[in-house]
CSV table of C-alpha atoms in Angstrom, one decimal:
chain,number,residue,atom,x,y,z
A,10,UNK,CA,-26.6,41.5,-91.6
A,11,UNK,CA,-28.8,39.2,-89.7
A,12,UNK,CA,-31.0,40.8,-86.9
A,13,UNK,CA,-29.9,40.1,-83.3
A,14,UNK,CA,-32.5,40.5,-80.6
A,15,UNK,CA,-31.5,42.7,-77.9
A,16,UNK,CA,-31.2,41.4,-74.5
A,17,UNK,CA,-34.3,41.8,-72.3
A,18,UNK,CA,-33.6,44.0,-69.4
A,19,UNK,CA,-33.8,42.2,-65.7
A,20,UNK,CA,-37.1,43.2,-63.9
A,21,UNK,CA,-36.6,45.4,-60.6
A,22,UNK,CA,-37.9,42.8,-58.5
A,23,UNK,CA,-35.3,40.0,-59.5
A,24,UNK,CA,-34.3,37.4,-56.9
A,25,UNK,CA,-31.0,36.2,-55.7
A,26,UNK,CA,-28.0,37.2,-53.7
A,27,UNK,CA,-25.3,40.0,-54.7
A,28,UNK,CA,-21.9,39.1,-54.9
A,29,UNK,CA,-21.2,41.1,-51.5
A,30,UNK,CA,-23.7,39.2,-49.3
A,31,UNK,CA,-22.3,36.1,-50.8
A,32,UNK,CA,-19.0,37.0,-49.5
A,33,UNK,CA,-20.1,38.2,-46.2
A,34,UNK,CA,-21.7,34.6,-45.7
A,35,UNK,CA,-18.7,32.9,-46.7
A,36,UNK,CA,-16.7,35.1,-44.3
A,37,UNK,CA,-19.3,34.1,-41.4
A,38,UNK,CA,-19.0,30.3,-42.3
A,39,UNK,CA,-15.0,30.6,-42.3
A,40,UNK,CA,-15.0,32.3,-38.9
A,41,UNK,CA,-17.6,29.8,-37.6
A,42,UNK,CA,-15.5,26.9,-38.7
A,43,UNK,CA,-12.1,27.9,-37.6
A,44,UNK,CA,-13.8,28.5,-34.3
A,45,UNK,CA,-15.0,25.3,-34.1
A,46,UNK,CA,-11.8,23.7,-35.3
A,47,UNK,CA,-9.9,25.6,-32.4
A,48,UNK,CA,-12.3,24.3,-29.8
A,49,UNK,CA,-11.8,20.7,-31.0
A,50,UNK,CA,-8.2,21.3,-30.7
A,51,UNK,CA,-8.4,22.5,-27.3
A,52,UNK,CA,-10.8,19.4,-26.5
A,53,UNK,CA,-8.1,17.0,-27.8
A,54,UNK,CA,-5.2,18.8,-25.6
A,55,UNK,CA,-7.5,18.8,-22.8
A,56,UNK,CA,-8.3,15.0,-23.3
A,57,UNK,CA,-4.3,14.4,-23.7
A,58,UNK,CA,-3.7,16.4,-20.2
A,59,UNK,CA,-6.6,14.5,-18.5
A,60,UNK,CA,-4.9,11.0,-19.5
A,61,UNK,CA,-1.5,12.3,-18.5
A,62,UNK,CA,-2.7,13.1,-14.9
A,63,UNK,CA,-4.8,10.2,-14.5
A,64,UNK,CA,-2.1,7.8,-15.2
A,65,UNK,CA,0.4,9.9,-12.8
A,66,UNK,CA,-2.1,9.9,-10.0
A,67,UNK,CA,-2.3,6.1,-10.4
A,68,UNK,CA,1.3,5.9,-10.0
A,69,UNK,CA,1.3,8.1,-7.1
A,70,UNK,CA,-1.6,6.1,-5.7
A,71,UNK,CA,0.2,2.8,-6.0
A,72,UNK,CA,3.2,4.1,-4.0
A,73,UNK,CA,1.2,5.4,-1.2
A,74,UNK,CA,-0.9,2.1,-1.4
A,75,UNK,CA,2.3,0.0,-1.0
A,76,UNK,CA,3.6,2.3,2.0
A,77,UNK,CA,0.0,1.5,3.7
A,78,UNK,CA,0.2,-2.1,2.8
A,79,UNK,CA,3.4,-2.5,4.1
A,80,UNK,CA,2.4,-1.3,7.4
A,81,UNK,CA,5.6,0.2,8.3
A,82,UNK,CA,6.1,3.5,10.0
A,83,UNK,CA,8.1,5.6,7.0
A,84,UNK,CA,11.5,7.2,7.7
A,85,UNK,CA,11.7,10.8,7.1
A,86,UNK,CA,13.4,11.7,3.9
A,87,UNK,CA,13.3,11.7,0.2
A,88,UNK,CA,13.4,8.7,-2.4
A,89,UNK,CA,12.9,8.6,-5.8
A,90,UNK,CA,11.2,5.9,-8.1
A,91,UNK,CA,9.8,5.3,-11.6
A,92,UNK,CA,6.8,4.0,-12.9
A,93,UNK,CA,5.0,3.1,-16.0
A,94,UNK,CA,1.4,3.6,-16.5
A,95,UNK,CA,-0.4,3.0,-20.1
A,96,UNK,CA,3.2,3.1,-22.0
A,97,UNK,CA,4.1,6.4,-20.5
A,98,UNK,CA,7.1,6.5,-18.0
A,99,UNK,CA,6.8,8.9,-15.0
A,100,UNK,CA,9.4,9.9,-12.5
A,101,UNK,CA,8.4,10.1,-9.0
A,102,UNK,CA,9.9,11.7,-5.9
A,103,UNK,CA,8.4,10.9,-2.7
A,104,UNK,CA,9.1,13.0,0.6
A,105,UNK,CA,8.1,12.0,4.4
A,106,UNK,CA,8.0,14.6,6.9
A,107,UNK,CA,7.5,14.5,10.4
A,108,UNK,CA,4.3,16.0,12.0
A,109,UNK,CA,3.6,17.8,15.0
A,110,UNK,CA,2.2,14.5,16.5
A,111,UNK,CA,5.1,12.1,16.3
A,112,UNK,CA,2.8,9.3,15.7
A,113,UNK,CA,2.0,10.5,12.3
A,114,UNK,CA,4.1,11.1,9.0
A,115,UNK,CA,3.1,13.3,6.3
A,116,UNK,CA,4.0,11.6,3.0
A,117,UNK,CA,3.9,13.7,-0.4
A,118,UNK,CA,4.6,12.0,-4.0
A,119,UNK,CA,5.3,14.1,-6.7
A,120,UNK,CA,5.2,12.7,-10.2
A,121,UNK,CA,6.7,14.2,-13.3
A,122,UNK,CA,6.6,13.3,-16.9
A,123,UNK,CA,9.7,12.2,-19.2
A,124,UNK,CA,10.7,15.8,-19.6
A,125,UNK,CA,10.9,16.2,-15.9
A,126,UNK,CA,7.7,18.6,-16.1
A,127,UNK,CA,5.5,18.3,-12.6
A,128,UNK,CA,2.3,16.5,-13.4
A,129,UNK,CA,0.8,15.9,-9.9
A,130,UNK,CA,1.4,15.6,-6.2
A,131,UNK,CA,-0.6,13.5,-4.2
A,132,UNK,CA,-0.5,13.7,-0.3
A,133,UNK,CA,-1.6,11.5,2.6
A,134,UNK,CA,-0.8,11.1,6.5
A,135,UNK,CA,0.2,7.7,7.7
A,136,UNK,CA,-0.2,6.7,11.1
A,137,UNK,CA,2.4,4.7,13.4
A,138,UNK,CA,1.2,1.0,13.2
């Protein structure tokens, strides 16, 4: 039979990582990536919400600007309207109320999304012209 050389033993000061060290490092990287992914998702959701609120506020501001430009003292009561901004349809409700001073009216414009969820409310006080 041919003679086989025996494997040489590794010296005690061999360098490298153990399996446990590699697994711990992988676990740390996995947790960091999961946290980063969650943070990225939150940023996207916040950006979508900001777009929605900004568009709804433009609709409300347009409604209030129309009242100001009409230069007509608004009658008290409620009215509904629809507005489209950035391909999104909003439902609006405008409430006109009296104030302690009869020469002013408070106007609140409440905007809702297409699922009728409240998005933003914008208020102003209009004088008698």
